[in-house]
């Protein structure tokens, strides 16, 4: 995924990443506390878990930002929550590696508007998570020893569309009935987004158009093919992550961008507009 | 299951079956389109899947008919949907082998009264399935190379009863707690249908009588024993099909016919009376 | 679990247990019938199944009593249902070994206030279970050949508390996120029950206090540690039973008693106050 490669990749050394992770700043903070609603933190966690197990969270005066790419460099999530979504953001900023699955477990008892307090304790690089009647002391991971955050690619796509997340997911899951990959095509003649799965004996095509296509700006007809495992989870098991579309349900308006054999971008907002997600998925090269 | 043996059985050659499957007629049709409500097609699929994975569908001017027997020749389903249940039936008739599990997947996005269009394309022996925003091109199976359709046996049973499908299923599932077979007995003295499971140490007996027995015409007391795996699915796994009673719920009125050590017939109607199913199950020989 | 050891243990011979099981009395009864509401019997079964598969039921003029200890001598249940909870209790009393899982299956079709009749047939040491339209003949187990009923220990605990079962279970399940054991501490300074799980890298602490602590009588600060598998089921599978807290939900008021490195007692009532349960769990020795 040349267009969305991780900076440095797995071979990144601590020195290479030193600037990125702003260690100097983090150490200076000492202790920093932010408070966020449980439902917002949950949405952050759910989306990140579709791509990675652990990631570098940057939390503080600017809210929260996380950029992560999956181990195979195929799927990427770039996520930001503005300070407006926080009950309180404190003064500093700390970058810290977090085991996302564990954090998910630890906030299980909080829901809806319950405030969740995240306190960074620089001394032992840990996070104190507090909500309801629960207090968790959770070990952080030194960002120096984690994979570096990826560079988010800039692409000028030829076709843009808007659709409800469930409509797109249903179409993509249809393709899964016959294949392990799916093509998305902007049909500029009919003003339709055509989602096609091609199997050995059977084909299944879902056409998103009319009322289902909430918006479309196709400067030309384009088409790309993607692995279904990264979109909606592995059909035959074995893929660890559940697919970037999986946490999204009806009511989430997706804004998509595609081009010929280029990565797809899927954007949506959450947390009353204070949260922004961009998911990116590299195309699968067509060999037929 | 001598009384309900398949015509020709597994060894049937293409020549043997040529008349049955009306190839001449099918080829003449070229293309034929029928439209059926999703809920009706779903019920057809659910019932057939209890016995077979694939079957020869005869679709066209007379509606739909399917007769299929399980690989072990123990359970048989004979199913008919009259033209009145179709939105449109076209002029011809085509017999085509269909992978029922796949068809089940392909209509997953349609529900209730959604019209499902089935179009037979003789040229490449495929079925075009269309509903909602989905279009599937599904390979058909040449009936010449499938197991022949079974002859449906004619039996003059001594005892008939009517009961809600859930009442009968619950009684049969009780037997499953202690055994892998169940006896059904028409008790002409008490006017009751007695469902009995006999285990090594425990017995469980369910008596369907009074308000639960919607109808009974017992010319004499009779009793037969059946394998539970074919009625309600295998208790210990390993049986592929889920049992002929499994898709049926409360509100489906079953009409049953039993006799001493004879196949049981279970009939019910669906699709506003336009659909008719007869399930047949060979008795298990009592060796105690 | 010295304080709660089974009388005789696994090595008990028929002779050792002869007095306990009152065989003489049982044989004299011949046949005895009790009638109990399905929901009450279900609650008895659910609680017993957290500790044992089979147990000696003493049923008759005094209602029902069961005392059972798990095979590892760690968890014990002492359960009594007064005659007032029965529709009918008969004259005699019979002790009989019952496979609880099977009884659970056999009353599956009964619910709520449905009367369940249990009839002891001394002749072949079986139980006739009748409800709705179902009649089960269930083999009993000769108590002489079962593990003896345990002596219920008497302990004068230093700290007592009351809490909703769900509040306590949630706190205990939090500990399961990081460890396979949990400590319960009566904090006499803050008047709080502190439930703590200590993992290799993370700690999680849940504080039950204020409105959540329905009652507290702490004569001093005490603390004990327990295996989570016995409280809420094994986190990694392999433990057969599901944990003594598992069947309990919101609305069940638990009365607990703890002391330093002593067994915990957890009591609750059911069946409109006619049913009484005491669960006991031996402490896990702290080796840190």
PDB file of N, CA and C in Angstrom, chain C residues 24-82:
ATOM      1  N   UNK C  24     -33.465 -46.325  56.430  1.00  0.00           N
ATOM      2  CA  UNK C  24     -34.567 -47.035  57.077  1.00  0.00           C
ATOM      3  C   UNK C  24     -35.866 -46.271  56.857  1.00  0.00           C
ATOM      4  N   UNK C  25     -35.788 -44.959  57.072  1.00  0.00           N
ATOM      5  CA  UNK C  25     -36.986 -44.148  56.926  1.00  0.00           C
ATOM      6  C   UNK C  25     -37.483 -44.158  55.487  1.00  0.00           C
ATOM      7  N   UNK C  26     -36.544 -43.973  54.549  1.00  0.00           N
ATOM      8  CA  UNK C  26     -36.925 -43.908  53.144  1.00  0.00           C
ATOM      9  C   UNK C  26     -37.644 -45.178  52.713  1.00  0.00           C
ATOM     10  N   UNK C  27     -37.085 -46.308  53.093  1.00  0.00           N
ATOM     11  CA  UNK C  27     -37.689 -47.559  52.671  1.00  0.00           C
ATOM     12  C   UNK C  27     -39.097 -47.695  53.238  1.00  0.00           C
ATOM     13  N   UNK C  28     -39.271 -47.158  54.433  1.00  0.00           N
ATOM     14  CA  UNK C  28     -40.574 -47.282  55.076  1.00  0.00           C
ATOM     15  C   UNK C  28     -41.642 -46.485  54.337  1.00  0.00           C
ATOM     16  N   UNK C  29     -41.224 -45.406  53.670  1.00  0.00           N
ATOM     17  CA  UNK C  29     -42.207 -44.527  53.048  1.00  0.00           C
ATOM     18  C   UNK C  29     -42.958 -45.216  51.929  1.00  0.00           C
ATOM     19  N   UNK C  30     -42.214 -45.931  51.063  1.00  0.00           N
ATOM     20  CA  UNK C  30     -42.873 -46.636  49.968  1.00  0.00           C
ATOM     21  C   UNK C  30     -43.167 -45.719  48.816  1.00  0.00           C
ATOM     22  N   UNK C  31     -44.032 -44.767  49.009  1.00  0.00           N
ATOM     23  CA  UNK C  31     -44.324 -43.795  47.962  1.00  0.00           C
ATOM     24  C   UNK C  31     -44.720 -42.491  48.629  1.00  0.00           C
ATOM     25  N   UNK C  32     -44.210 -41.380  48.094  1.00  0.00           N
ATOM     26  CA  UNK C  32     -44.487 -40.080  48.705  1.00  0.00           C
ATOM     27  C   UNK C  32     -44.537 -39.046  47.605  1.00  0.00           C
ATOM     28  N   UNK C  33     -45.473 -38.134  47.703  1.00  0.00           N
ATOM     29  CA  UNK C  33     -45.677 -37.180  46.628  1.00  0.00           C
ATOM     30  C   UNK C  33     -45.626 -35.754  47.159  1.00  0.00           C
ATOM     31  N   UNK C  34     -44.839 -34.901  46.495  1.00  0.00           N
ATOM     32  CA  UNK C  34     -44.853 -33.476  46.818  1.00  0.00           C
ATOM     33  C   UNK C  34     -45.129 -32.701  45.538  1.00  0.00           C
ATOM     34  N   UNK C  35     -45.689 -31.502  45.704  1.00  0.00           N
ATOM     35  CA  UNK C  35     -45.991 -30.649  44.550  1.00  0.00           C
ATOM     36  C   UNK C  35     -45.372 -29.279  44.798  1.00  0.00           C
ATOM     37  N   UNK C  36     -44.601 -28.805  43.833  1.00  0.00           N
ATOM     38  CA  UNK C  36     -43.875 -27.542  43.990  1.00  0.00           C
ATOM     39  C   UNK C  36     -44.017 -26.723  42.714  1.00  0.00           C
ATOM     40  N   UNK C  37     -44.005 -25.405  42.846  1.00  0.00           N
ATOM     41  CA  UNK C  37     -44.111 -24.561  41.658  1.00  0.00           C
ATOM     42  C   UNK C  37     -42.833 -24.671  40.831  1.00  0.00           C
ATOM     43  N   UNK C  38     -42.983 -24.664  39.517  1.00  0.00           N
ATOM     44  CA  UNK C  38     -41.842 -24.843  38.611  1.00  0.00           C
ATOM     45  C   UNK C  38     -40.752 -23.814  38.877  1.00  0.00           C
ATOM     46  N   UNK C  39     -41.123 -22.550  39.084  1.00  0.00           N
ATOM     47  CA  UNK C  39     -40.115 -21.498  39.242  1.00  0.00           C
ATOM     48  C   UNK C  39     -39.274 -21.689  40.505  1.00  0.00           C
ATOM     49  N   UNK C  40     -39.870 -22.278  41.541  1.00  0.00           N
ATOM     50  CA  UNK C  40     -39.116 -22.517  42.774  1.00  0.00           C
ATOM     51  C   UNK C  40     -38.139 -23.681  42.570  1.00  0.00           C
ATOM     52  N   UNK C  41     -38.631 -24.757  41.968  1.00  0.00           N
ATOM     53  CA  UNK C  41     -37.756 -25.901  41.713  1.00  0.00           C
ATOM     54  C   UNK C  41     -36.610 -25.493  40.785  1.00  0.00           C
ATOM     55  N   UNK C  42     -36.928 -24.626  39.815  1.00  0.00           N
ATOM     56  CA  UNK C  42     -35.893 -24.166  38.881  1.00  0.00           C
ATOM     57  C   UNK C  42     -34.783 -23.423  39.617  1.00  0.00           C
ATOM     58  N   UNK C  43     -35.171 -22.604  40.586  1.00  0.00           N
ATOM     59  CA  UNK C  43     -34.174 -21.823  41.320  1.00  0.00           C
ATOM     60  C   UNK C  43     -33.288 -22.741  42.168  1.00  0.00           C
ATOM     61  N   UNK C  44     -33.903 -23.765  42.739  1.00  0.00           N
ATOM     62  CA  UNK C  44     -33.134 -24.763  43.497  1.00  0.00           C
ATOM     63  C   UNK C  44     -32.100 -25.415  42.580  1.00  0.00           C
ATOM     64  N   UNK C  45     -32.563 -25.828  41.413  1.00  0.00           N
ATOM     65  CA  UNK C  45     -31.693 -26.517  40.458  1.00  0.00           C
ATOM     66  C   UNK C  45     -30.557 -25.609  40.001  1.00  0.00           C
ATOM     67  N   UNK C  46     -30.898 -24.373  39.639  1.00  0.00           N
ATOM     68  CA  UNK C  46     -29.878 -23.450  39.129  1.00  0.00           C
ATOM     69  C   UNK C  46     -28.772 -23.228  40.156  1.00  0.00           C
ATOM     70  N   UNK C  47     -29.164 -23.075  41.429  1.00  0.00           N
ATOM     71  CA  UNK C  47     -28.147 -22.805  42.433  1.00  0.00           C
ATOM     72  C   UNK C  47     -27.293 -24.037  42.695  1.00  0.00           C
ATOM     73  N   UNK C  48     -27.918 -25.200  42.750  1.00  0.00           N
ATOM     74  CA  UNK C  48     -27.150 -26.422  43.021  1.00  0.00           C
ATOM     75  C   UNK C  48     -26.172 -26.725  41.888  1.00  0.00           C
ATOM     76  N   UNK C  49     -26.608 -26.475  40.651  1.00  0.00           N
ATOM     77  CA  UNK C  49     -25.755 -26.807  39.497  1.00  0.00           C
ATOM     78  C   UNK C  49     -24.464 -25.987  39.464  1.00  0.00           C
ATOM     79  N   UNK C  50     -24.403 -24.906  40.234  1.00  0.00           N
ATOM     80  CA  UNK C  50     -23.148 -24.144  40.250  1.00  0.00           C
ATOM     81  C   UNK C  50     -22.067 -24.884  41.035  1.00  0.00           C
ATOM     82  N   UNK C  51     -22.470 -25.897  41.784  1.00  0.00           N
ATOM     83  CA  UNK C  51     -21.510 -26.579  42.650  1.00  0.00           C
ATOM     84  C   UNK C  51     -21.391 -28.073  42.352  1.00  0.00           C
ATOM     85  N   UNK C  52     -22.512 -28.717  42.065  1.00  0.00           N
ATOM     86  CA  UNK C  52     -22.486 -30.168  41.842  1.00  0.00           C
ATOM     87  C   UNK C  52     -23.404 -30.586  40.701  1.00  0.00           C
ATOM     88  N   UNK C  53     -23.175 -31.795  40.194  1.00  0.00           N
ATOM     89  CA  UNK C  53     -24.017 -32.398  39.164  1.00  0.00           C
ATOM     90  C   UNK C  53     -25.139 -33.221  39.773  1.00  0.00           C
ATOM     91  N   UNK C  54     -24.814 -33.858  40.879  1.00  0.00           N
ATOM     92  CA  UNK C  54     -25.825 -34.668  41.544  1.00  0.00           C
ATOM     93  C   UNK C  54     -25.732 -34.431  43.037  1.00  0.00           C
ATOM     94  N   UNK C  55     -26.869 -34.579  43.719  1.00  0.00           N
ATOM     95  CA  UNK C  55     -26.890 -34.317  45.155  1.00  0.00           C
ATOM     96  C   UNK C  55     -28.009 -35.125  45.782  1.00  0.00           C
ATOM     97  N   UNK C  56     -27.938 -35.246  47.102  1.00  0.00           N
ATOM     98  CA  UNK C  56     -28.989 -35.944  47.835  1.00  0.00           C
ATOM     99  C   UNK C  56     -30.074 -34.931  48.204  1.00  0.00           C
ATOM    100  N   UNK C  57     -31.262 -35.134  47.663  1.00  0.00           N
ATOM    101  CA  UNK C  57     -32.413 -34.297  47.992  1.00  0.00           C
ATOM    102  C   UNK C  57     -33.162 -34.959  49.142  1.00  0.00           C
ATOM    103  N   UNK C  58     -33.487 -34.177  50.161  1.00  0.00           N
ATOM    104  CA  UNK C  58     -34.352 -34.674  51.239  1.00  0.00           C
ATOM    105  C   UNK C  58     -35.693 -33.971  51.090  1.00  0.00           C
ATOM    106  N   UNK C  59     -36.681 -34.704  50.626  1.00  0.00           N
ATOM    107  CA  UNK C  59     -37.980 -34.107  50.306  1.00  0.00           C
ATOM    108  C   UNK C  59     -39.068 -34.744  51.151  1.00  0.00           C
ATOM    109  N   UNK C  60     -39.995 -33.930  51.640  1.00  0.00           N
ATOM    110  CA  UNK C  60     -41.132 -34.513  52.356  1.00  0.00           C
ATOM    111  C   UNK C  60     -41.794 -33.527  53.292  1.00  0.00           C
ATOM    112  N   UNK C  61     -42.170 -34.005  54.461  1.00  0.00           N
ATOM    113  CA  UNK C  61     -42.976 -33.207  55.392  1.00  0.00           C
ATOM    114  C   UNK C  61     -42.304 -31.893  55.778  1.00  0.00           C
ATOM    115  N   UNK C  62     -40.964 -31.861  55.745  1.00  0.00           N
ATOM    116  CA  UNK C  62     -40.267 -30.629  56.127  1.00  0.00           C
ATOM    117  C   UNK C  62     -39.895 -29.779  54.915  1.00  0.00           C
ATOM    118  N   UNK C  63     -40.441 -30.121  53.775  1.00  0.00           N
ATOM    119  CA  UNK C  63     -40.089 -29.385  52.564  1.00  0.00           C
ATOM    120  C   UNK C  63     -38.912 -30.059  51.878  1.00  0.00           C
ATOM    121  N   UNK C  64     -37.922 -29.261  51.533  1.00  0.00           N
ATOM    122  CA  UNK C  64     -36.765 -29.792  50.802  1.00  0.00           C
ATOM    123  C   UNK C  64     -35.494 -29.257  51.428  1.00  0.00           C
ATOM    124  N   UNK C  65     -34.506 -30.114  51.607  1.00  0.00           N
ATOM    125  CA  UNK C  65     -33.193 -29.617  52.016  1.00  0.00           C
ATOM    126  C   UNK C  65     -32.105 -30.356  51.264  1.00  0.00           C
ATOM    127  N   UNK C  66     -31.094 -29.601  50.870  1.00  0.00           N
ATOM    128  CA  UNK C  66     -29.955 -30.162  50.148  1.00  0.00           C
ATOM    129  C   UNK C  66     -28.700 -29.479  50.663  1.00  0.00           C
ATOM    130  N   UNK C  67     -27.679 -30.269  50.960  1.00  0.00           N
ATOM    131  CA  UNK C  67     -26.367 -29.701  51.274  1.00  0.00           C
ATOM    132  C   UNK C  67     -25.363 -30.414  50.386  1.00  0.00           C
ATOM    133  N   UNK C  68     -24.553 -29.635  49.674  1.00  0.00           N
ATOM    134  CA  UNK C  68     -23.633 -30.258  48.722  1.00  0.00           C
ATOM    135  C   UNK C  68     -22.343 -29.465  48.660  1.00  0.00           C
ATOM    136  N   UNK C  69     -21.248 -30.181  48.452  1.00  0.00           N
ATOM    137  CA  UNK C  69     -19.947 -29.541  48.342  1.00  0.00           C
ATOM    138  C   UNK C  69     -19.326 -29.970  47.020  1.00  0.00           C
ATOM    139  N   UNK C  70     -18.585 -29.089  46.395  1.00  0.00           N
ATOM    140  CA  UNK C  70     -18.012 -29.419  45.096  1.00  0.00           C
ATOM    141  C   UNK C  70     -16.885 -30.434  45.276  1.00  0.00           C
ATOM    142  N   UNK C  71     -16.519 -31.144  44.207  1.00  0.00           N
ATOM    143  CA  UNK C  71     -15.538 -32.228  44.319  1.00  0.00           C
ATOM    144  C   UNK C  71     -14.210 -31.779  44.932  1.00  0.00           C
ATOM    145  N   UNK C  72     -13.827 -30.521  44.760  1.00  0.00           N
ATOM    146  CA  UNK C  72     -12.545 -30.053  45.292  1.00  0.00           C
ATOM    147  C   UNK C  72     -12.669 -29.508  46.707  1.00  0.00           C
ATOM    148  N   UNK C  73     -13.869 -29.619  47.289  1.00  0.00           N
ATOM    149  CA  UNK C  73     -14.076 -29.152  48.669  1.00  0.00           C
ATOM    150  C   UNK C  73     -13.868 -27.644  48.822  1.00  0.00           C
ATOM    151  N   UNK C  74     -14.126 -26.877  47.797  1.00  0.00           N
ATOM    152  CA  UNK C  74     -13.906 -25.431  47.868  1.00  0.00           C
ATOM    153  C   UNK C  74     -15.226 -24.671  48.037  1.00  0.00           C
ATOM    154  N   UNK C  75     -16.262 -25.089  47.298  1.00  0.00           N
ATOM    155  CA  UNK C  75     -17.541 -24.380  47.355  1.00  0.00           C
ATOM    156  C   UNK C  75     -18.619 -25.301  47.916  1.00  0.00           C
ATOM    157  N   UNK C  76     -19.499 -24.740  48.720  1.00  0.00           N
ATOM    158  CA  UNK C  76     -20.557 -25.529  49.325  1.00  0.00           C
ATOM    159  C   UNK C  76     -21.875 -24.764  49.214  1.00  0.00           C
ATOM    160  N   UNK C  77     -22.967 -25.500  49.015  1.00  0.00           N
ATOM    161  CA  UNK C  77     -24.294 -24.889  49.037  1.00  0.00           C
ATOM    162  C   UNK C  77     -25.135 -25.621  50.063  1.00  0.00           C
ATOM    163  N   UNK C  78     -25.805 -24.864  50.910  1.00  0.00           N
ATOM    164  CA  UNK C  78     -26.739 -25.429  51.878  1.00  0.00           C
ATOM    165  C   UNK C  78     -28.075 -24.749  51.620  1.00  0.00           C
ATOM    166  N   UNK C  79     -29.062 -25.547  51.255  1.00  0.00           N
ATOM    167  CA  UNK C  79     -30.287 -24.984  50.704  1.00  0.00           C
ATOM    168  C   UNK C  79     -31.494 -25.619  51.375  1.00  0.00           C
ATOM    169  N   UNK C  80     -32.475 -24.795  51.692  1.00  0.00           N
ATOM    170  CA  UNK C  80     -33.685 -25.308  52.325  1.00  0.00           C
ATOM    171  C   UNK C  80     -34.901 -24.608  51.727  1.00  0.00           C
ATOM    172  N   UNK C  81     -35.937 -25.372  51.443  1.00  0.00           N
ATOM    173  CA  UNK C  81     -37.214 -24.780  51.049  1.00  0.00           C
ATOM    174  C   UNK C  81     -38.257 -25.264  52.048  1.00  0.00           C
ATOM    175  N   UNK C  82     -38.874 -24.328  52.761  1.00  0.00           N
ATOM    176  CA  UNK C  82     -39.854 -24.697  53.790  1.00  0.00           C
ATOM    177  C   UNK C  82     -41.130 -25.247  53.155  1.00  0.00           C
TER     178      UNK C  82
END
